[in-house]
XYZ file of C-alpha atoms in Angstrom:
735
model
C 38.826 -28.524 -37.899
C 41.285 -25.884 -38.409
C 42.873 -25.483 -41.880
C 46.090 -27.295 -42.057
C 48.175 -23.992 -41.982
C 47.445 -21.549 -39.319
C 49.530 -18.311 -38.635
C 51.007 -17.384 -35.355
C 53.008 -14.034 -36.407
C 55.192 -15.339 -39.309
C 55.282 -19.013 -38.091
C 52.820 -21.381 -39.638
C 51.398 -24.044 -37.553
C 51.406 -27.644 -39.417
C 49.358 -30.670 -38.237
C 51.359 -33.586 -36.748
C 53.170 -35.977 -38.524
C 52.235 -39.451 -39.116
C 52.153 -41.399 -36.096
C 54.447 -44.744 -36.053
C 55.289 -47.857 -34.320
C 58.379 -46.198 -33.084
C 55.904 -43.256 -31.489
C 54.131 -46.269 -29.471
C 57.550 -47.738 -28.529
C 58.548 -44.678 -27.075
C 55.339 -44.202 -24.875
C 55.573 -47.646 -23.887
C 58.981 -47.101 -22.137
C 58.063 -43.557 -21.064
C 58.173 -44.820 -17.404
C 61.698 -45.001 -17.124
C 61.720 -41.166 -16.756
C 61.326 -41.759 -13.143
C 64.641 -43.466 -12.978
C 66.188 -40.289 -14.452
C 65.392 -38.224 -11.770
C 68.377 -38.356 -9.085
C 67.904 -37.692 -5.333
C 64.187 -37.555 -5.870
C 61.665 -36.638 -2.994
C 62.710 -37.983 0.325
C 60.278 -40.095 2.063
C 61.540 -40.169 5.584
C 60.918 -42.986 8.040
C 61.188 -41.809 11.643
C 62.486 -45.066 13.837
C 60.054 -45.262 16.739
C 60.496 -42.564 19.665
C 63.882 -41.785 18.405
C 65.310 -38.530 16.653
C 66.576 -40.786 13.736
C 65.115 -41.400 10.602
C 66.240 -43.417 7.597
C 65.374 -42.932 3.631
C 66.447 -44.401 0.426
C 68.020 -42.120 -2.372
C 68.307 -42.903 -6.071
C 71.513 -41.811 -7.274
C 73.718 -42.393 -10.339
C 75.642 -44.767 -8.345
C 72.791 -46.901 -7.269
C 70.109 -46.822 -4.410
C 71.708 -45.978 -1.068
C 70.121 -46.209 2.348
C 70.754 -43.116 4.769
C 70.507 -42.662 8.416
C 70.023 -39.245 9.815
C 70.146 -38.278 13.476
C 68.116 -34.966 13.749
C 69.391 -33.922 16.847
C 73.089 -33.316 15.574
C 71.982 -32.788 11.676
C 74.531 -35.821 10.698
C 73.479 -38.031 7.817
C 75.477 -41.424 7.154
C 75.135 -44.337 4.801
C 72.832 -46.714 7.058
C 74.667 -50.024 6.433
C 77.498 -51.506 4.456
C 75.847 -52.397 1.316
C 78.378 -54.377 -0.370
C 78.613 -56.694 2.771
C 74.816 -57.146 2.576
C 74.769 -57.546 -1.023
C 77.444 -60.352 -0.689
C 75.201 -62.180 2.104
C 72.098 -61.876 -0.268
C 73.796 -63.389 -3.067
C 75.147 -66.285 -0.943
C 72.056 -67.012 0.893
C 69.219 -66.515 -1.384
C 71.222 -68.082 -4.653
C 70.193 -64.601 -6.612
C 72.804 -62.521 -7.761
C 72.610 -58.741 -6.541
C 74.804 -55.690 -6.321
C 75.161 -52.973 -3.928
C 74.083 -50.590 -6.313
C 70.831 -52.038 -6.745
C 69.800 -54.265 -3.638
C 65.996 -54.310 -4.679
C 65.159 -54.311 -1.192
C 61.245 -53.708 -0.143
C 59.352 -53.143 2.996
C 62.661 -52.003 5.073
C 62.279 -51.136 8.908
C 65.082 -50.521 11.549
C 64.733 -52.864 14.449
C 63.688 -51.442 17.602
C 67.092 -51.489 19.035
C 68.739 -49.983 15.694
C 71.202 -53.097 15.624
C 69.887 -54.023 12.168
C 67.049 -53.956 9.465
C 64.260 -56.138 8.415
C 63.323 -56.244 4.988
C 61.803 -58.279 2.275
C 63.944 -59.628 -0.812
C 63.208 -62.358 -3.143
C 59.852 -62.737 -1.654
C 61.493 -63.787 1.773
C 61.694 -61.835 4.873
C 65.275 -61.374 6.301
C 66.992 -59.596 9.238
C 70.207 -57.951 9.048
C 72.497 -57.033 11.905
C 74.971 -54.166 11.116
C 78.020 -55.130 13.537
C 77.965 -58.716 13.204
C 77.292 -58.571 9.470
C 74.804 -61.270 10.071
C 71.794 -62.419 8.016
C 68.839 -64.120 9.153
C 66.367 -65.719 6.890
C 62.614 -65.506 8.565
C 60.930 -67.659 5.454
C 58.692 -66.533 2.661
C 56.500 -63.455 2.779
C 53.007 -64.359 3.812
C 50.703 -63.506 0.808
C 47.672 -61.538 1.451
C 44.362 -63.374 0.311
C 41.602 -61.462 -1.147
C 38.436 -61.035 0.894
C 35.144 -60.437 -0.283
C 32.327 -58.489 1.383
C 30.198 -61.195 2.904
C 27.470 -61.966 5.548
C 27.814 -60.377 8.706
C 27.716 -62.284 12.113
C 26.473 -60.261 14.999
C 25.000 -62.823 17.213
C 28.040 -63.518 19.294
C 31.159 -61.832 19.932
C 34.619 -62.079 21.960
C 34.894 -61.245 25.395
C 36.133 -57.466 26.213
C 37.753 -57.084 29.511
C 36.933 -54.299 31.965
C 39.703 -51.823 32.829
C 40.141 -53.098 36.527
C 40.223 -56.749 34.672
C 37.451 -57.962 37.026
C 34.770 -58.561 34.417
C 34.378 -59.034 30.900
C 31.518 -58.332 28.452
C 30.272 -59.984 25.137
C 27.571 -60.460 23.141
C 25.758 -63.926 23.171
C 22.176 -64.520 21.150
C 22.327 -60.815 20.016
C 22.204 -59.567 23.689
C 24.781 -58.135 26.096
C 26.215 -60.072 28.869
C 28.893 -59.861 31.551
C 30.710 -62.311 33.586
C 33.508 -62.527 36.028
C 36.915 -62.498 34.395
C 37.693 -66.266 33.685
C 34.086 -67.242 35.013
C 31.454 -69.323 33.418
C 28.142 -67.828 34.901
C 26.992 -65.179 32.563
C 24.791 -62.224 33.575
C 22.307 -60.906 30.917
C 22.108 -57.178 30.832
C 19.637 -57.056 28.027
C 17.141 -59.463 26.922
C 15.259 -57.851 24.005
C 17.952 -58.679 21.359
C 17.280 -60.523 18.150
C 18.163 -60.898 14.643
C 16.486 -57.694 13.504
C 17.282 -55.725 16.685
C 20.652 -56.657 18.211
C 23.335 -55.225 20.592
C 26.657 -54.505 18.692
C 29.998 -56.159 19.629
C 31.386 -52.601 19.709
C 31.620 -52.636 23.466
C 33.121 -49.753 25.424
C 33.714 -50.098 29.022
C 33.908 -46.866 31.324
C 37.352 -46.435 32.745
C 36.106 -47.065 36.393
C 34.526 -50.287 35.011
C 31.023 -49.369 36.262
C 29.107 -48.815 33.049
C 29.148 -50.364 29.638
C 28.049 -48.512 26.296
C 27.203 -49.600 22.949
C 24.841 -49.427 20.380
C 21.505 -51.354 19.475
C 21.161 -51.692 15.902
C 17.953 -52.202 13.847
C 19.064 -54.476 11.161
C 17.785 -54.353 7.457
C 18.583 -56.685 4.547
C 21.419 -55.269 2.775
C 21.082 -54.916 -1.113
C 23.596 -57.418 -2.924
C 24.686 -56.980 -6.439
C 25.687 -60.043 -8.392
C 28.821 -60.341 -10.399
C 29.622 -62.915 -12.926
C 33.071 -64.098 -13.270
C 32.628 -65.324 -17.129
C 36.153 -66.921 -17.364
C 37.784 -68.332 -14.253
C 41.046 -69.863 -14.243
C 39.963 -72.596 -12.100
C 37.000 -74.071 -13.986
C 35.109 -73.902 -17.409
C 32.075 -72.530 -16.305
C 31.172 -69.138 -14.948
C 31.004 -68.385 -11.258
C 28.503 -66.053 -9.786
C 29.578 -63.850 -6.995
C 27.893 -61.686 -4.568
C 28.692 -58.392 -2.801
C 26.865 -56.593 -0.208
C 26.093 -52.852 -1.754
C 23.852 -50.422 -0.599
C 22.652 -47.933 -3.251
C 21.135 -44.378 -2.962
C 17.720 -44.575 -1.381
C 17.988 -47.983 0.105
C 16.970 -48.598 3.717
C 19.826 -48.537 6.185
C 20.560 -50.136 9.641
C 19.767 -47.618 12.709
C 22.165 -47.503 15.593
C 20.914 -46.302 18.899
C 23.493 -45.599 21.778
C 22.603 -47.528 24.810
C 24.315 -47.337 28.526
C 24.178 -50.041 31.233
C 24.958 -49.834 34.713
C 27.007 -52.848 35.670
C 26.568 -52.455 39.434
C 22.935 -52.188 39.403
C 22.531 -54.680 36.500
C 20.125 -52.229 34.712
C 20.029 -50.099 31.656
C 19.922 -46.274 31.852
C 17.595 -44.729 29.464
C 18.626 -42.329 26.768
C 16.310 -40.418 24.719
C 17.685 -41.006 21.180
C 14.551 -40.809 18.811
C 16.157 -37.765 17.139
C 18.728 -39.834 15.838
C 16.703 -42.383 13.911
C 17.159 -40.507 10.511
C 20.798 -41.574 10.107
C 23.401 -42.493 7.647
C 25.729 -43.522 10.671
C 26.264 -43.272 14.339
C 28.950 -44.639 16.344
C 30.505 -44.378 19.911
C 33.801 -42.374 20.120
C 34.732 -43.416 23.445
C 34.388 -42.396 27.206
C 35.826 -39.539 29.254
C 38.793 -40.397 31.460
C 36.681 -39.573 34.680
C 33.818 -41.888 33.328
C 31.280 -39.108 33.765
C 30.229 -39.492 29.942
C 30.632 -41.103 26.723
C 30.617 -39.490 23.177
C 29.132 -40.394 19.838
C 29.055 -38.886 16.296
C 25.836 -38.821 14.374
C 25.645 -38.324 10.663
C 22.033 -37.479 9.605
C 20.859 -39.510 6.217
C 21.470 -36.839 3.367
C 24.681 -35.421 5.250
C 23.106 -31.810 5.970
C 23.594 -32.332 9.860
C 26.473 -33.931 11.853
C 26.381 -34.200 15.586
C 28.917 -34.691 18.295
C 26.784 -36.097 21.216
C 27.880 -36.769 24.632
C 25.876 -39.019 27.015
C 25.783 -38.174 30.878
C 26.734 -41.767 32.455
C 24.344 -40.918 35.398
C 21.234 -39.448 33.799
C 21.436 -40.394 30.017
C 20.936 -36.858 29.278
C 22.692 -35.964 25.807
C 24.510 -32.584 25.058
C 25.250 -31.526 21.679
C 29.232 -30.517 21.868
C 29.023 -29.743 17.794
C 25.895 -29.478 15.610
C 27.017 -28.702 12.120
C 24.025 -27.945 9.738
C 23.801 -26.886 6.056
C 21.576 -26.732 3.097
C 23.805 -28.510 1.003
C 25.971 -30.964 2.401
C 28.540 -31.623 5.500
C 31.823 -32.749 4.107
C 31.784 -35.338 6.844
C 35.002 -37.366 5.922
C 37.157 -34.346 6.209
C 35.845 -33.531 9.587
C 38.314 -32.962 12.406
C 37.898 -33.360 16.169
C 40.157 -33.197 19.113
C 39.011 -33.558 22.469
C 41.213 -31.438 25.312
C 40.969 -31.269 28.881
C 39.127 -34.771 29.016
C 36.392 -33.248 26.889
C 36.094 -29.605 28.742
C 36.819 -28.199 25.487
C 37.025 -29.346 21.919
C 38.696 -28.420 18.539
C 36.383 -29.036 15.988
C 36.652 -28.074 12.077
C 33.659 -26.217 10.234
C 32.916 -24.618 6.913
C 30.449 -22.329 8.970
C 32.155 -18.938 7.588
C 32.630 -20.212 4.047
C 36.048 -21.777 4.498
C 37.494 -24.822 6.397
C 38.562 -23.650 9.769
C 39.327 -24.654 13.141
C 37.178 -23.792 16.244
C 37.204 -23.996 19.928
C 34.118 -25.162 21.755
C 33.325 -25.551 25.218
C 31.662 -28.657 26.828
C 28.097 -27.272 26.165
C 28.386 -27.008 22.731
C 29.239 -23.219 22.621
C 31.881 -21.674 20.307
C 34.548 -19.965 22.528
C 36.415 -18.683 19.715
C 37.345 -19.197 15.825
C 41.030 -20.438 15.929
C 42.066 -19.957 12.265
C 40.263 -17.806 9.777
C 40.550 -16.166 6.360
C 39.893 -16.840 2.713
C 41.880 -20.105 2.796
C 41.412 -23.711 4.017
C 42.825 -25.928 6.948
C 43.484 -29.205 4.922
C 44.732 -31.480 7.798
C 45.743 -30.965 11.482
C 49.104 -32.756 11.960
C 49.243 -32.419 15.897
C 48.068 -30.693 18.800
C 50.395 -29.612 21.657
C 47.952 -29.113 24.558
C 50.881 -28.286 26.958
C 52.511 -25.644 24.439
C 48.858 -24.655 23.828
C 49.967 -24.906 19.775
C 48.220 -26.498 16.586
C 50.144 -27.685 13.927
C 48.491 -28.117 10.535
C 48.516 -28.224 6.633
C 46.707 -25.345 4.943
C 46.423 -23.838 1.587
C 45.305 -20.694 -0.274
C 46.706 -17.901 1.982
C 49.365 -16.702 -0.350
C 47.647 -14.535 -3.046
C 50.379 -14.994 -5.805
C 50.501 -18.788 -5.463
C 48.505 -21.726 -6.505
C 45.778 -21.871 -4.129
C 46.078 -25.662 -3.628
C 49.788 -25.750 -2.556
C 50.120 -27.249 0.797
C 51.906 -25.404 3.797
C 52.894 -26.597 7.111
C 51.805 -24.013 9.565
C 50.880 -23.573 13.540
C 48.922 -21.626 15.475
C 48.264 -20.946 19.272
C 45.117 -22.368 20.533
C 43.865 -18.939 21.419
C 44.066 -17.950 17.785
C 47.122 -15.792 17.801
C 50.794 -16.355 16.822
C 49.910 -17.788 13.136
C 53.181 -19.013 11.247
C 53.840 -20.722 8.017
C 56.867 -22.803 8.725
C 56.991 -23.857 5.048
C 57.539 -20.147 3.211
C 58.795 -21.480 -0.151
C 56.044 -21.222 -2.987
C 55.661 -24.793 -3.820
C 53.538 -27.975 -2.442
C 54.882 -29.276 0.918
C 54.913 -32.847 2.173
C 55.766 -33.375 5.880
C 57.005 -36.068 7.805
C 57.328 -35.078 11.603
C 59.370 -36.947 14.334
C 57.208 -38.654 17.230
C 57.670 -35.711 19.390
C 57.228 -33.216 16.493
C 60.569 -31.603 17.606
C 61.841 -32.005 13.906
C 60.385 -32.576 10.593
C 61.288 -33.578 7.286
C 59.937 -30.737 4.522
C 59.916 -31.843 1.049
C 58.600 -29.211 -1.490
C 58.044 -29.142 -4.973
C 55.630 -28.436 -7.892
C 54.966 -29.885 -11.258
C 57.468 -27.187 -12.515
C 59.891 -27.538 -9.922
C 61.931 -30.566 -8.732
C 61.845 -31.786 -5.213
C 64.060 -30.278 -2.481
C 64.272 -32.135 0.735
C 65.089 -30.496 4.036
C 65.313 -31.412 7.902
C 63.797 -28.360 9.831
C 63.616 -27.707 13.487
C 59.942 -27.393 14.547
C 60.738 -24.488 17.060
C 61.598 -21.870 14.649
C 61.052 -23.719 11.213
C 64.946 -23.152 10.360
C 66.649 -25.742 8.240
C 69.022 -28.254 10.197
C 70.099 -29.944 7.089
C 69.362 -30.117 3.331
C 69.007 -33.816 2.459
C 68.584 -33.905 -1.116
C 67.926 -31.580 -4.326
C 66.933 -33.384 -7.165
C 68.906 -33.484 -10.328
C 66.967 -33.812 -13.526
C 69.939 -33.043 -15.857
C 69.518 -36.655 -17.584
C 65.800 -36.347 -17.910
C 65.808 -33.176 -19.565
C 68.593 -34.370 -21.869
C 66.221 -37.262 -22.856
C 63.695 -34.711 -24.188
C 61.490 -34.619 -21.363
C 59.005 -31.701 -21.156
C 58.366 -29.735 -17.937
C 54.721 -29.540 -17.224
C 53.235 -25.942 -17.004
C 51.289 -24.854 -14.062
C 48.586 -22.680 -15.917
C 45.648 -20.614 -14.063
C 42.642 -18.584 -15.819
C 39.625 -17.256 -15.019
C 36.600 -19.469 -14.411
C 32.768 -19.093 -15.741
C 32.352 -16.149 -13.349
C 35.255 -14.256 -15.245
C 36.574 -13.793 -11.533
C 37.673 -17.074 -9.860
C 41.051 -18.330 -10.811
C 40.683 -22.115 -11.928
C 44.171 -24.058 -11.790
C 45.594 -27.050 -13.928
C 48.606 -28.292 -15.580
C 49.555 -28.783 -19.389
C 51.701 -31.690 -20.465
C 53.505 -31.506 -23.841
C 55.467 -34.585 -25.635
C 59.027 -35.105 -25.576
C 58.679 -34.448 -29.429
C 57.071 -31.206 -28.792
C 57.437 -28.652 -31.593
C 55.792 -25.237 -31.349
C 55.161 -24.922 -35.150
C 52.913 -27.903 -35.058
C 49.103 -28.256 -34.056
C 48.132 -30.422 -31.233
C 44.952 -31.981 -30.271
C 43.951 -31.176 -26.815
C 42.748 -34.105 -24.556
C 41.687 -33.434 -20.979
C 42.204 -35.993 -18.047
C 39.154 -35.585 -15.871
C 38.448 -36.810 -12.498
C 35.719 -34.113 -10.901
C 35.001 -36.357 -7.972
C 33.931 -33.655 -5.676
C 35.406 -35.371 -2.494
C 38.783 -33.716 -2.938
C 40.965 -31.556 -5.651
C 42.732 -33.974 -8.120
C 45.295 -32.057 -10.232
C 48.887 -32.939 -9.090
C 50.945 -30.545 -7.271
C 53.918 -32.477 -6.687
C 56.765 -32.908 -9.202
C 56.360 -35.968 -11.418
C 58.638 -37.048 -14.025
C 56.008 -39.690 -15.185
C 52.324 -39.835 -14.699
C 50.827 -43.148 -15.312
C 47.534 -41.715 -16.656
C 48.787 -38.855 -18.552
C 52.658 -39.461 -20.007
C 51.702 -42.126 -22.402
C 48.961 -40.383 -24.249
C 51.018 -36.974 -24.315
C 53.709 -38.786 -25.820
C 52.006 -39.830 -28.674
C 51.375 -36.197 -29.776
C 48.613 -34.732 -27.629
C 48.699 -31.807 -25.375
C 47.130 -33.274 -22.218
C 45.563 -31.275 -19.443
C 44.371 -31.517 -15.929
C 41.997 -29.191 -14.095
C 40.312 -28.627 -10.995
C 37.015 -26.743 -11.845
C 34.161 -25.478 -9.651
C 32.438 -28.182 -7.635
C 35.692 -29.933 -6.452
C 37.001 -29.656 -2.726
C 39.843 -27.574 -1.014
C 38.875 -24.223 -1.747
C 35.619 -22.166 -0.639
C 32.407 -23.938 0.370
C 30.647 -21.954 -2.373
C 33.423 -23.550 -4.740
C 32.469 -26.763 -3.721
C 28.824 -26.361 -3.454
C 28.602 -26.175 -7.413
C 28.532 -29.763 -7.485
C 25.471 -30.283 -5.081
C 22.566 -32.212 -6.846
C 24.672 -31.048 -9.995
C 27.308 -33.691 -10.834
C 26.714 -33.609 -14.458
C 28.390 -29.911 -14.329
C 31.718 -31.322 -13.238
C 33.117 -28.019 -13.404
C 32.803 -27.959 -17.278
C 32.087 -24.432 -17.918
C 35.283 -23.483 -15.794
C 37.100 -26.337 -17.666
C 36.191 -25.129 -21.115
C 37.166 -21.440 -20.242
C 40.583 -22.694 -19.049
C 41.308 -24.823 -22.145
C 40.316 -21.776 -24.363
C 42.341 -19.289 -22.485
C 45.498 -21.642 -22.791
C 44.835 -21.882 -26.455
C 44.699 -18.123 -26.907
C 48.046 -18.057 -25.321
C 49.463 -21.065 -27.250
C 47.733 -21.343 -30.486
C 49.216 -24.901 -31.173
C 46.624 -26.295 -28.886
C 43.858 -26.752 -31.366
C 40.348 -26.227 -29.562
C 38.490 -27.865 -32.645
C 40.154 -31.223 -31.679
C 39.423 -31.902 -27.832
C 39.063 -35.162 -26.270
C 38.545 -36.138 -22.762
C 39.027 -39.470 -20.573
C 38.736 -40.310 -16.963
C 38.333 -43.276 -14.546
C 35.329 -44.049 -12.171
C 33.656 -40.697 -11.345
C 36.017 -39.478 -14.136
C 34.376 -42.010 -16.389
C 31.047 -40.645 -15.778
C 32.305 -36.996 -16.417
C 34.067 -38.291 -19.465
C 31.053 -39.339 -21.218
C 28.933 -36.743 -19.580
C 31.075 -34.079 -21.823
C 29.632 -35.670 -24.900
C 26.138 -35.367 -23.577
C 25.882 -31.958 -22.155
C 29.085 -30.130 -23.631
C 29.320 -31.888 -26.773
C 29.943 -28.619 -28.778
C 33.425 -28.467 -27.366
C 34.405 -32.024 -26.560
C 34.614 -34.476 -29.711
C 35.909 -37.495 -28.391
C 35.710 -39.426 -25.037
C 36.905 -42.457 -23.216
C 34.957 -43.625 -20.397
C 36.607 -46.192 -17.894
C 34.523 -47.732 -15.324
C 31.950 -44.879 -15.166
C 29.348 -44.529 -12.668
C 26.852 -43.320 -15.398
C 23.645 -43.109 -13.056
C 24.167 -42.009 -9.618
C 21.157 -44.241 -8.417
C 22.953 -47.311 -9.693
C 26.341 -46.747 -7.733
C 27.086 -46.921 -4.152
C 25.305 -45.038 -1.477
C 27.745 -43.469 0.485
C 29.415 -41.694 -1.946
C 26.406 -40.715 -4.217
C 23.885 -39.502 -1.300
C 27.022 -37.143 -0.061
C 26.532 -34.916 -3.184
C 23.346 -35.650 -4.857
C 21.217 -35.824 -1.313
C 18.582 -37.674 0.470
C 15.799 -38.462 -0.618
C 16.433 -39.006 -3.875
C 14.815 -36.349 -6.796
C 14.717 -35.252 -10.203
C 18.272 -34.313 -9.762
C 19.422 -37.805 -9.968
C 17.899 -38.247 -13.602
C 19.099 -34.749 -14.770
C 22.599 -35.930 -13.810
C 22.350 -39.617 -15.409
C 24.122 -40.480 -18.474
C 21.565 -43.330 -18.925
C 18.607 -40.943 -18.937
C 20.258 -38.492 -21.223
C 22.294 -40.789 -23.444
C 19.948 -39.473 -26.443
C 21.976 -36.494 -26.061
C 25.335 -38.216 -27.456
C 27.226 -36.556 -30.263
C 30.977 -37.408 -30.763
C 33.107 -40.415 -30.532
C 32.721 -42.538 -27.342
C 34.475 -45.615 -26.021
C 33.136 -47.264 -22.868
C 35.533 -49.676 -20.940
C 34.708 -51.458 -17.786
C 35.311 -54.808 -15.978
C 32.663 -57.753 -15.198
C 34.049 -57.919 -11.428
C 33.860 -54.325 -10.626
C 32.620 -54.262 -7.017
C 33.406 -50.533 -6.632
C 30.945 -49.280 -9.521
C 28.344 -51.782 -10.462
C 28.957 -53.106 -13.960
C 25.287 -52.738 -14.384
C 25.980 -48.827 -14.775
C 27.861 -49.206 -17.893
C 25.527 -52.079 -19.339
C 22.477 -49.650 -18.623
C 23.966 -46.777 -20.387
C 24.756 -49.108 -23.378
C 21.248 -50.280 -23.679
C 20.177 -46.620 -23.626
C 22.642 -45.600 -26.372
C 21.440 -48.485 -28.413
C 17.953 -47.490 -27.838
C 18.657 -43.982 -29.087
C 20.343 -45.386 -32.087
C 23.819 -44.087 -31.342
C 26.977 -45.356 -32.604
C 29.612 -45.960 -29.874
C 32.419 -48.436 -29.259
C 32.546 -50.762 -25.702
C 35.324 -52.925 -24.401
C 33.618 -55.128 -21.358
C 36.754 -56.837 -19.694
C 36.410 -60.496 -18.387
C 37.741 -60.848 -14.876
C 38.945 -57.309 -14.448
C 37.658 -55.075 -11.593
C 37.748 -51.462 -10.923
C 41.347 -51.159 -11.455
C 41.673 -50.618 -14.806
C 44.551 -49.431 -16.450
C 46.480 -52.146 -17.833
C 48.536 -52.376 -21.032
C 45.657 -53.803 -23.130
C 43.076 -50.946 -22.235
C 45.689 -48.296 -22.228
C 46.576 -49.054 -25.886
C 42.815 -49.250 -26.686
C 42.581 -45.556 -25.231
C 45.680 -44.459 -26.958
C 44.334 -45.759 -30.342
C 40.780 -44.352 -30.054
C 42.394 -40.796 -29.674
C 44.897 -41.286 -32.485
C 42.210 -42.544 -34.604
C 39.691 -39.915 -33.992
C 41.599 -36.710 -33.092
C 44.846 -37.250 -35.045
C 42.749 -38.637 -37.658
C 45.140 -41.391 -38.468
C 45.030 -45.296 -38.300
C 47.221 -46.461 -35.468
C 49.916 -48.823 -36.273
C 49.052 -52.618 -36.072
C 49.468 -54.390 -32.822
C 52.211 -56.967 -32.482
């Protein structure tokens, strides 16, 4: 640890003052910071097909609903809040004021004659001109549904487009019958409980063909969960969840095609699709010439868009993505044009996520977008106008490469435009016809500005709101800092945020704590303005510099940047994170790199413990919440995506269980007994390994709790753990 006095020029650094109960009370109430931001980011809701939208604005005088007409750029108060408040007080016997109506689930009616909403757990309708309130009764409560047994033997009928026939599954086979008739005709007879026809039935538009899949079923792994302390009885309750894990055998779905008129199956040669993670039908061509499916090969290194000829059963590959690492399949984008004569498809084939135009034979006609930047999300394809609207990031060299911008480009690859030039992160809400859009831009260090813009030229029609943070700053709030530094290679910029407490004093020395989530499926550091972060603000307020960083191995940069995670989840970008923190501490000597902690949830929980196994010369204290500590014990779909199939030695090399003997530092493990996202056995197995290795650690196992951890009790335990082991102080007694 650094000595008590350090020198920055002539300014000494002193250790933090004694932590107090008042510090904890301040941290407990810091969530109120959000209410000190007036005119925050607009969340626009467009009204059906119209050119109007509404939004709720938080103002000093109260919360006000506004209605905006995009054509004219006129904004007005949506309804008479005083009249509505008076009616609600009268009808519900619960006092309310116009300044704070407390409405939720607000929606305008189809004819815009009023609004529907929930107040006091009751649904209401309010009609503007009549000043009339209608009570629709208590809000229906959603019941929790557990994963359970599948029933595929029978299904509800699916009507043909011409309404002459209906198709259904009976005793695992596919049947048809005249609409409303009783006499069923079997199209298949080989279905059974282990090899059945799916209830996902697709009629051709001309009602002459049927497509579905035949499924070779398997018995899905089930995990037991013990509810040790149920509210409704004394004795524990055993619960079960379907839960496939890496390496398990999966069902196999094979596309099948039937000629309804001839009552026979048209053969499809589909043996090449048996080694699958998934295969599902995506629809028919409008002229009934073919249907399409998407196939994800087991291991996620090949992804195919296939088209099946309705007359011959012949399959054409419209796209065939192959890679030596992984296809990031749930970020794929596909848009079929001209009834499938062309297809827009996203690919990382040139090392960056871009859009390509394919013909109907699987050939690339052209690359639509290109450059060392990424297409993040396609918002709209205007076939008539020949234009694609999308969100992208990374094309401005002097800007955070994760900031989203709303862009457009012609389908022929020309005319690229950035419709949101402001150097910030942009959130878009477009009208149904995409003629107008609401653009809300902000950064962690820039309060939001909300604009109504015209899509044709990106011009500003109206400034809706500009955030006012004067009261927030007056309360001592510290603006987060967006910081970048070179990563492990000395060339790549790594980006993150620095959070300081409201009591920040640059003459003091502060421990550094990283809030980590290195889940490779995305990037995770917030790029929006936040007055309060549920997972960061409390701890920072207790006297820590809290940082969040996106290291190599996370998404939304180049393919090479992302591929660092491949069969290597233990890396978690740690070499980049450590270099980043050291660079920040060089600029800000009050950041004490001899006292560095780390915490995270889920995949972040795995990362947090891994820091004390593989990078324990830098990280000294860790809190791991609901961590997936061994990728073989966690859910299949997420882990095989990054760690591959079949399973190999990399799973063990990345396992916190197999490497538990490497632990150095102070560790707190927290998880819930009813976690059906990450099997609780994952944490208990690492506990066993730590005990076997004779390691000292702390554990909090929560009865009745699921994967959603972050409640008051466990957050207080997290706070106390860092106060004790990084501030070297005893936390104040609990009330």
